[in-house]
Structure formats: C-alpha cells, structure tokens
XYZ file of C-alpha atoms in Angstrom:
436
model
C 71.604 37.590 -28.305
C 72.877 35.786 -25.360
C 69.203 34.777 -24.396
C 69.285 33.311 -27.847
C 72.590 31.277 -26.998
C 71.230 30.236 -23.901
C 68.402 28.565 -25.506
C 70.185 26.789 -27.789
C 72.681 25.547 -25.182
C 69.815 24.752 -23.564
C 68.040 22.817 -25.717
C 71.589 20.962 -26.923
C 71.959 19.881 -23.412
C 68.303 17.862 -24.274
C 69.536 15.856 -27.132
C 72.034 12.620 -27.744
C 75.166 13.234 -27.933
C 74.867 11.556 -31.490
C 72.712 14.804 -31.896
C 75.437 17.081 -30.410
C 78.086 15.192 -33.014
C 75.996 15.021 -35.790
C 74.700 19.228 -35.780
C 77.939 20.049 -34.830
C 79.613 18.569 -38.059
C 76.955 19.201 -40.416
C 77.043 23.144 -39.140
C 81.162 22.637 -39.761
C 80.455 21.536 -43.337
C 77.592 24.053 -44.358
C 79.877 26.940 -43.112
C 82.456 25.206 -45.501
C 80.525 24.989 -47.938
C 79.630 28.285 -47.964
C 83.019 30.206 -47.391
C 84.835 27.891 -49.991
C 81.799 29.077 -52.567
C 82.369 32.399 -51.272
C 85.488 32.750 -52.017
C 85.280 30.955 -55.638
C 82.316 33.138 -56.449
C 83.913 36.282 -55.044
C 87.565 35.065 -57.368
C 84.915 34.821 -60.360
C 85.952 30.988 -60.986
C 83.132 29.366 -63.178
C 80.167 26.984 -61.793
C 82.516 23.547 -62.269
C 85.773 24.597 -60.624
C 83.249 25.750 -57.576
C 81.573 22.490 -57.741
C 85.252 20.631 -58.217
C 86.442 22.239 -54.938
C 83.420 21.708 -53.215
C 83.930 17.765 -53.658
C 87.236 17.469 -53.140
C 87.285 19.215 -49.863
C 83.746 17.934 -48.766
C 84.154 14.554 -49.218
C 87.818 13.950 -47.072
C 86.093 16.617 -44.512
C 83.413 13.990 -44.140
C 85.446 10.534 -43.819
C 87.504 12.358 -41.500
C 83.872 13.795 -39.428
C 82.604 10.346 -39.704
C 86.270 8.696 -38.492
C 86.260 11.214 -35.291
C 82.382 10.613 -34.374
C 83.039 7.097 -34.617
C 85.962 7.533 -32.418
C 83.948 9.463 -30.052
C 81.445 7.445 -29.752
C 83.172 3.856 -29.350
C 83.898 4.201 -26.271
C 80.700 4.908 -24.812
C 79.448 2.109 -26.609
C 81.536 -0.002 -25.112
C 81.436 0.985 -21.588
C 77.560 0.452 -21.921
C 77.893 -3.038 -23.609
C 80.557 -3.638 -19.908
C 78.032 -2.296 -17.800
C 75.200 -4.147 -18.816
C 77.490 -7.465 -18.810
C 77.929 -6.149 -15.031
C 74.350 -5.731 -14.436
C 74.066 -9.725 -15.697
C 77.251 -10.451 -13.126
C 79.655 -11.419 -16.075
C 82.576 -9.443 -15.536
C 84.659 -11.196 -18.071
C 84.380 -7.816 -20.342
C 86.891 -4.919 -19.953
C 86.599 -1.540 -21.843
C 89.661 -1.022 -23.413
C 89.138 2.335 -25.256
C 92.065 3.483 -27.475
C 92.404 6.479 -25.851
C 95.625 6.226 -23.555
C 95.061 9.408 -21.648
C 92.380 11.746 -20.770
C 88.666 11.324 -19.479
C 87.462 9.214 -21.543
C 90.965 6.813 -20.219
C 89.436 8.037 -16.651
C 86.036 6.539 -16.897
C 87.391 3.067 -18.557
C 89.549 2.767 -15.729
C 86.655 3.717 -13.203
C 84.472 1.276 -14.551
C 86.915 -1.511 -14.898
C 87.772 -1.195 -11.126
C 84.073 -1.199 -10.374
C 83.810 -3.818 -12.463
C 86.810 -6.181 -10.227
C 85.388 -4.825 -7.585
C 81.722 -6.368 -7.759
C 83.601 -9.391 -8.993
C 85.545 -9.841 -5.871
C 82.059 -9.041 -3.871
C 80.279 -11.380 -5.540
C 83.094 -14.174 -5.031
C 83.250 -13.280 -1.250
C 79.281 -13.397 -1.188
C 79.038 -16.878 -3.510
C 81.770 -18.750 -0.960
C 79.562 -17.536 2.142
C 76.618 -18.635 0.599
C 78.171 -22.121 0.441
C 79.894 -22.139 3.880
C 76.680 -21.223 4.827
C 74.667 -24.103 3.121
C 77.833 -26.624 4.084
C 77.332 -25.267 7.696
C 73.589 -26.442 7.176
C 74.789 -29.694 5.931
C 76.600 -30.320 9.325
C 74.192 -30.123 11.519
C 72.203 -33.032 13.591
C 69.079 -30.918 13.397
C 66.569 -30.888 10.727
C 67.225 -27.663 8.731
C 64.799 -26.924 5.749
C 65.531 -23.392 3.657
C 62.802 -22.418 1.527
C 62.677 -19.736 -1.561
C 60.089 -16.707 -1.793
C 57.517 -18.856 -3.443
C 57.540 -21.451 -0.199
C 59.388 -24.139 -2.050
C 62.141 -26.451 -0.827
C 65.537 -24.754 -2.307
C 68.290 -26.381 -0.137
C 68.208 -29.341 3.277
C 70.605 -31.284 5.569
C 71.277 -34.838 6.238
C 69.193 -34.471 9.190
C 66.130 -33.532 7.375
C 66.589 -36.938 5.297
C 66.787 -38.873 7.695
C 63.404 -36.970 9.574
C 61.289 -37.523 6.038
C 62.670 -40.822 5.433
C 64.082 -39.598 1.702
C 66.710 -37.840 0.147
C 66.052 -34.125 0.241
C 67.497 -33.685 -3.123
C 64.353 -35.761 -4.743
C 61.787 -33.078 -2.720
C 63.405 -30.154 -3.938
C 60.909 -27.225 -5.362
C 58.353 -29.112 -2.900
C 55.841 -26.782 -1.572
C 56.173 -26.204 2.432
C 52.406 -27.594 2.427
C 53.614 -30.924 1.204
C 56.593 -31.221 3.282
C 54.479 -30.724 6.531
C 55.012 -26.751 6.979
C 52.185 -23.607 7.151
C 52.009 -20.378 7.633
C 49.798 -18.959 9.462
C 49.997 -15.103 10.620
C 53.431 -14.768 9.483
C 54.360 -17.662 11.570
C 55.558 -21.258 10.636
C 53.642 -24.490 12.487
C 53.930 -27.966 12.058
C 50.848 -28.930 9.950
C 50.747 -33.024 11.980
C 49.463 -32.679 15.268
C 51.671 -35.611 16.456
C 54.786 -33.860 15.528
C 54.196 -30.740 17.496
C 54.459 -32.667 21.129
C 57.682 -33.965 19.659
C 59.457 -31.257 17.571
C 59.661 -27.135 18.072
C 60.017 -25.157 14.603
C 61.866 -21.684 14.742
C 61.929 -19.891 11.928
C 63.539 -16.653 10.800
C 64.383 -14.817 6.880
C 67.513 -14.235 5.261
C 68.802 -12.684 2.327
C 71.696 -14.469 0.362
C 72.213 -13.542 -3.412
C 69.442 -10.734 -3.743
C 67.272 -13.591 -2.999
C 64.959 -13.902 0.165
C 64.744 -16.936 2.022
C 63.128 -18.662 5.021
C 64.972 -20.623 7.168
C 63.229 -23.247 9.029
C 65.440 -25.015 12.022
C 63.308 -27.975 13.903
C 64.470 -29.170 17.447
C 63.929 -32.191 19.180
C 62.337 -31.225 22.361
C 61.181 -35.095 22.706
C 64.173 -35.090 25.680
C 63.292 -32.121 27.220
C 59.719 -32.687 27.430
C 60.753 -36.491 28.740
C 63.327 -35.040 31.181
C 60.594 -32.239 32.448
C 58.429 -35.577 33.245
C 60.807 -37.673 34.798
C 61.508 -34.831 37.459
C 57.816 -34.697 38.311
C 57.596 -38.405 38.633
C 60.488 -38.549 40.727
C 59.601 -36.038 42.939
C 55.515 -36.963 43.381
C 57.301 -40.649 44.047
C 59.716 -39.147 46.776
C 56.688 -37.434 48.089
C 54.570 -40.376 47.801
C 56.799 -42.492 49.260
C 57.589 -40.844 52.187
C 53.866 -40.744 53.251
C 52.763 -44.827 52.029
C 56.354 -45.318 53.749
C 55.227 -43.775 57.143
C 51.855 -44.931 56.860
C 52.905 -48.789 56.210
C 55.453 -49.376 58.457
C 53.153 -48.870 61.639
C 50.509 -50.987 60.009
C 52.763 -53.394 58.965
C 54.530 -53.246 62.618
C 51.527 -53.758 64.471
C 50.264 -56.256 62.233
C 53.262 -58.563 62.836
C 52.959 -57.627 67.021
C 49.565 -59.098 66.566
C 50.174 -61.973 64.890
C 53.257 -62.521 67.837
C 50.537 -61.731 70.450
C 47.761 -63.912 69.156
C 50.124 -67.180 68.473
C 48.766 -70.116 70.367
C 45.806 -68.617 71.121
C 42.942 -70.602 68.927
C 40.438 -68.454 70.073
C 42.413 -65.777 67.153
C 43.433 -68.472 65.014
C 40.850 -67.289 62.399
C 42.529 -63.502 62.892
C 46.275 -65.022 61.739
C 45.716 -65.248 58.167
C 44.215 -61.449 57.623
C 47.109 -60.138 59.410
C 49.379 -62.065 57.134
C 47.618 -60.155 54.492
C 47.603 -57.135 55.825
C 51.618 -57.676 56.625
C 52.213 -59.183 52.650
C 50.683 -55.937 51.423
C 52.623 -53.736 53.504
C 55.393 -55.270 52.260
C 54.300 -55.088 48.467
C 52.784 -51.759 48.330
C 55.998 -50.019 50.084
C 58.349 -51.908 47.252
C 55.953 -50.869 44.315
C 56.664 -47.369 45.827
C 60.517 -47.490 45.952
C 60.980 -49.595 42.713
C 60.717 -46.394 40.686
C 63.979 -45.062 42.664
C 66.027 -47.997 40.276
C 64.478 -45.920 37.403
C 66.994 -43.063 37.402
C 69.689 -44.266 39.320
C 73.383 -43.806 37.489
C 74.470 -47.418 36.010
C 78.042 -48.146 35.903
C 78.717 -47.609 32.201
C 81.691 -49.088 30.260
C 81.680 -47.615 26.733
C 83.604 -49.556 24.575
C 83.763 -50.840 20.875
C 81.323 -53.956 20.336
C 81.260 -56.262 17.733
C 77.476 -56.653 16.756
C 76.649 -59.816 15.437
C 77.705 -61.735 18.325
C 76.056 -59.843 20.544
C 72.286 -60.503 18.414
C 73.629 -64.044 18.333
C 73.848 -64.411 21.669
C 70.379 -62.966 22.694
C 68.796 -64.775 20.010
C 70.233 -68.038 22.218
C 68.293 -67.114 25.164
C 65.288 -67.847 23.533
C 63.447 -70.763 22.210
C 61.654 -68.878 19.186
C 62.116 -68.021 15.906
C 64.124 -64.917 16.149
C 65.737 -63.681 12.136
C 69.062 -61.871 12.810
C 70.262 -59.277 10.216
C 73.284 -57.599 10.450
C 74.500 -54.752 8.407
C 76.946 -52.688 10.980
C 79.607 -54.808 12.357
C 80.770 -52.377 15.247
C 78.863 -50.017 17.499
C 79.858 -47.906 20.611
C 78.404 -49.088 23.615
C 77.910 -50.550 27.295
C 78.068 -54.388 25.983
C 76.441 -55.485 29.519
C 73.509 -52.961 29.458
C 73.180 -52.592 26.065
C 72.393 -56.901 26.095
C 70.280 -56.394 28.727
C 68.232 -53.867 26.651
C 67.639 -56.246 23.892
C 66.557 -59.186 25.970
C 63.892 -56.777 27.687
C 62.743 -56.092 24.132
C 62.904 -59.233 22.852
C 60.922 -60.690 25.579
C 58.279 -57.711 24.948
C 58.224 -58.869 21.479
C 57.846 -62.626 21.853
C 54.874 -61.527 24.566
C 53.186 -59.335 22.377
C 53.209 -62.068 19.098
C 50.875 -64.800 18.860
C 52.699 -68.327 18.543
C 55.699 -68.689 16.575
C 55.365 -65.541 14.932
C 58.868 -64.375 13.378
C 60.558 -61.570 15.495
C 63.125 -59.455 13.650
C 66.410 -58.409 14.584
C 68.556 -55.907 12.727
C 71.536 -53.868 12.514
C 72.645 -51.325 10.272
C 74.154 -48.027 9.717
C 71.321 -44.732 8.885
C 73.677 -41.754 8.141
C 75.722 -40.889 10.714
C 74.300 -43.404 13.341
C 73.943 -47.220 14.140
C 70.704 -48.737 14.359
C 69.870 -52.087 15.957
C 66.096 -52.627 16.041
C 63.600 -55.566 17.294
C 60.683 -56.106 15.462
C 57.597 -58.207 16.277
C 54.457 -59.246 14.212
C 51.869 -58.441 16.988
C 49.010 -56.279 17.324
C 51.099 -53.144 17.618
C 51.147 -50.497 20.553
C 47.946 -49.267 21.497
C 48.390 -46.730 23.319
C 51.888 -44.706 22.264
C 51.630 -41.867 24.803
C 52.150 -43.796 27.863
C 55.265 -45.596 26.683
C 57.507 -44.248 28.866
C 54.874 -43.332 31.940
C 56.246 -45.217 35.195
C 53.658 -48.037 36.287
C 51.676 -48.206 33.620
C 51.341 -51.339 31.943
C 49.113 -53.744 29.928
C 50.087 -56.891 31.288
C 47.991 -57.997 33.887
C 51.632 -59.397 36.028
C 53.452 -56.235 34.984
C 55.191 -53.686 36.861
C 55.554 -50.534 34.330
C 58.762 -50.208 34.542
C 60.694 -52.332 31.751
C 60.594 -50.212 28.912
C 61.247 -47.038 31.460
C 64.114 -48.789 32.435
C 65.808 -49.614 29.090
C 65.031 -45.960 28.091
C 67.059 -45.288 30.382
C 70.121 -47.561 30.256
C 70.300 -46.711 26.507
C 70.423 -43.190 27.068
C 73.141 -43.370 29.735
C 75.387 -44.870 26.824
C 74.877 -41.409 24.801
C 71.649 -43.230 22.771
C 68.322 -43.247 22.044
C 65.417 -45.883 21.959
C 62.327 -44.846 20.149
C 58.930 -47.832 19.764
C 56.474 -47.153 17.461
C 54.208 -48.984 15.177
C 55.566 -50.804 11.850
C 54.856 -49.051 8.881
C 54.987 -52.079 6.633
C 52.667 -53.962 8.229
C 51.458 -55.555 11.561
C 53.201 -55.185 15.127
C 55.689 -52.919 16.313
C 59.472 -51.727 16.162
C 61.970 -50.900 18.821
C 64.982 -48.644 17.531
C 68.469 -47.986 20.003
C 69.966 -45.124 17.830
C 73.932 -44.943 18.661
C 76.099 -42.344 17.188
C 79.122 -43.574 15.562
C-alpha cells in the first residue's frame, strides 16, 4: 500500500503543477460526486432530485476550484513574466501578488529585491563603462577599442587626429582597414613606416558581458630620437677628443713652419700648403665641435604670442612670394626662438622651390594643439630618414645641422616639429605642434 503511495507521489512530483491542481480538483469533485449520489441513492430520492443536487453543488464547487487554481497560479505567472523582463535587463516590472503574507509573499519579495539589486549593478556597471570610455576620450594617445568581431566600437580625440578623420565616421570599421592585424594572438601595425614610429600594446576586457580589445598606440618617435641623440653626442665627444688632439699638433707645427720658413724664398713655394694644411685644421676641428650647439639648453622665455605678427614679420625678411594664413591668433611660446625656427624653414623652403614658386604659411588650431606650418612647392624630401641625422645634408655648402637645430629649439618650448611630404601635391610641409 505505501509502495503504491510512493509511486504516485512519485510520479506527481514529475508533472506541472497545473497537473498537481487540475487531478487534485477533479479527484475532489468525482469523490463528490459520488458521496452526494450515495447518499441520494442510499435516501431512495428519484433519478432528477440526484441529478438536481448534483448541479447545484457541482457547478459553485467548480467556479470556486477554478477561482482558487487561478489564484494559485497567478502568481507564478507573474514572477516568470518579472524574471524574464530581468533576464532582458528591464526591471521596470514588480510582482505584486495579492497574497499579503506567506511564501508565496516570500518569493515576490525575494525576487523584487533581486530584481533592485541587478538594477543597481547594472547602473554601477553602465556609469563605469562610461567613465571608462570618457577616461579614453582624455587621453593624448591614440586609443582604438574594438568588439569581438574586430570592428571599431568606440576611439579618442587622439586617434582622429592620427587617421586624419573623425572616429565616429569609421565606426564598425574592420581592424584590417584601420591599419591593425593579428597575427598569433598578437596585434601589429599592418604599415611598415608606422612601426619605427609608433608601439601598439594591446590587452582584452570585458565591459557589459561583452569582450573587447583594447588597442593603446605610443609615440616612441622621441624615445627612439632621444636614444640617437645620446649616441651622436657621445661618438662626437669621442670623436672630438681624438681629431682635437690630432689637429692641434698639426695645426701647431704647421704655423711654426710657416714662422720658420718666412723670408726664406728658397720655401716660398712651401707657404701656401702649410696655409692649407693650417685652414683645415682649423675647419675640420669646428665641424667637430659645431654639433656641441646641437643640444645645448637655450634660454627659453615662454610666454603668450600673438601669431599673425609674428608670420608677418618673417614673411618681411624675404623678397618672395610668401601666402600667410592665419587661423589661431595666440600660441604659447619662446617668441625669439620660435622666429628663428620659421626663418630656418622658410629659407629651406625658398631653397628647395624653383623661382617664384608660392611658399605657404599657416596657422591654426587641430584639437587640442596649435599648428603653424611652412609649406613649399618643391621636389619634396627625398630621403625622410635622415632628417634629423647630424651632418648630413644635400646642399653642396651645407652643414647638417639646421633642421637638427630647430628640432631642437622647438622642443625646448614643450613642442614638436614634424617635415614630411605634401599630400596634396608637390613639395613638402614643416609642422611646430604647440599645446595650448
């Protein structure tokens, strides 16, 4: 018998609780049934007052079943149409059963703290998703995040200003087309040129359920620059201390000649070699030591410069079409060096066009720095990767040291000049970058 209860327990346990509800009043209204017909039978009433009874009491029995299975069940119906609102994240829903007390109160309460609960989560998680991105936005670097299918989801300022475009018009860009691959789980630079120039890190992130890749490019242009300029400096302090000590004897013994031999026109042929010899002493140890005025420390005055006068006036100096456009009117600078700067390029520009061709200068603001720019009409720069290398030049009177020295005037002022080719046509541009 109780092996027989089990069973059914068992297999009650298996079905719906719809099932449970609906077996459970249909076994109340058979056994009903039965002992009100019992009982009529048993009194001897006839076939219609059985049937009469039967309705009367079957029918309320069964609005009132249906009433408190409906009232059961509500509930539960309710708390599933909350928790799949949840599982969207809308937590404007609230079960509200009318039950005031008891379980059923319980597990509406339960779920509508779960419910706040998630919705405060998901509030704290939303605002540092968007200090995070706002954080992004900040920075000077170029900062690129990218979704799980390799596509541009969110950029800074900084990586605008690297593409030369608004971020927000490349978004859902693949990382192919914006320069990016991935090769053995590891991001690279797909140009060549960039790589000497700019160092990607990369790492992943989670924000929202969602996966991400975050992408963070740094200049090391400066380092790498920097790292040179220490080598030069110390082959030239090497070098110079062995011309130096080589040269002066020579030099000293060619002028103690020269004293000896005077008068004597037996060695008058002898005078001018020596003379030579003593000219490029004299020239060879000052090639040498020039490069020492490369790096030395300039007095620098920072101040607040009007801009237009300042292109006027080195447009004056020079007898040639120079165009002056100005679209900054202050920047932040050493007025003295910073003129100096532009009359070296300006001079390297009017050198490098043929006659009369119109040289360029311009001023104006590129995010959150100033730009004032030369720009010639030559042939362009040949040979970009020895900018910046002491000594070399392509002039046959030059000395290799004029741009190396505006490099580095500008950057004692907190700046940055840049020369590269024109991208709308012919010739070449020089860029001082000042931060406002």
């Amino acid at each position: 018998m109780f092996k027989l209860i089990n069973k059914i327990t068992e297999r009650l346990e298996l079905r719906s609780i719809e099932s449970i509800l609906t077996l459970f009043i249909g076994s109340c209204l058979l056994v009903l049934s039965g002992v009100t017909g019992f009982m009529l039978w048993y009194s001897s009433a006839s076939i219609l007052v059985v049937s009469t009874v039967l309705v009367l009491l079957i029918c309320p029995f069964s609005l009132l079943c249906w009433y408190v299975r409906r009232a059961l069940l509500n509930p539960y119906y309710r708390f599933s149409a909350v928790l799949e609102a949840v599982r969207h994240e809308d937590y404007s829903l609230r079960a509200n059963p009318k039950f005031n007390q008891g379980a059923v109160k319980l597990l509406a309460d339960e779920i509508t703290s779960m419910s706040a609960d998630l919705q405060s989560r998901k509030s704290q998680y939303d605002q540092q998703a968007v200090l995070v991105l706002r954080l992004i936005e900040q920075l000077a670097t170029p900062i690129v995040v990218l979704n799980k299918e390799h596509k541009l989801h969110h950029a800074n300022e900084a990586f605008s200003n690297w593409r030369k475009q608004p971020w927000q018009t490349l978004r859902h860009t693949s990382a192919d087309d914006l320069g990016f691959t991935l090769s053995a789980n590891k991001w690279q630079l797909s140009d060549e040129s960039l790589i000497a120039k700019w160092q990607l890190r990369h790492s992943q992130f989670t924000m929202q359920e969602q996966s991400y890749q975050l992408l963070v490019l740094t200049n090391i242009e400066q380092v790498v620059y920097h790292t040179e300029q220490i080598a030069w400096q110390k082959m030239t302090r090497v070098l110079s201390h062995e011309i130096n000590n080589s040269l002066s004897p020579i030099k000293s013994l060619a002028q103690t000649l020269q004293d000896m031999l005077k008068g004597n026109d037996g060695f008058a042929k002898l005078d001018p070699a020596l003379q030579v010899i003593v000219e490029r002493s004299d020239g060879l140890m000052q090639f040498v030591n020039r490069y020492a005025n490369l790096s030395k420390q300039f007095d620098v005055h920072i101040e607040q410069c009007e801009i237009a006068p300042l292109l006027q006036s080195v447009s004056n100096l020079f007898d040639y079409p120079i165009e002056i456009k100005c679209d900054a009117l202050y920047v932040l600078a050493d007025k003295v060096l910073l003129e100096q700067v532009l009359v070296n390029l300006v001079k390297n520009a009017i050198e490098a066009s043929k006659s009369q061709q119109l040289i360029e200068l311009n001023a104006y603001e590129q995010g959150k720095q100033i730009v004032i720019e030369v720009k010639d009409s030559g042939s362009g720069i040949q040979n970009t990767d020895n900018l910046f290398v002491p000594f070399y030049t392509t002039k046959a009177q030059g000395k290799g040291i004029g741009l190396n020295l505006c490099r580095n005037m500008i950057e004692q002022q907190g700046a940055k000049l840049t020369l590269s080719n024109r991208e709308d046509g012919m010739g070449a541009i020089a860029q001082c970058w000042f931060n406002i």
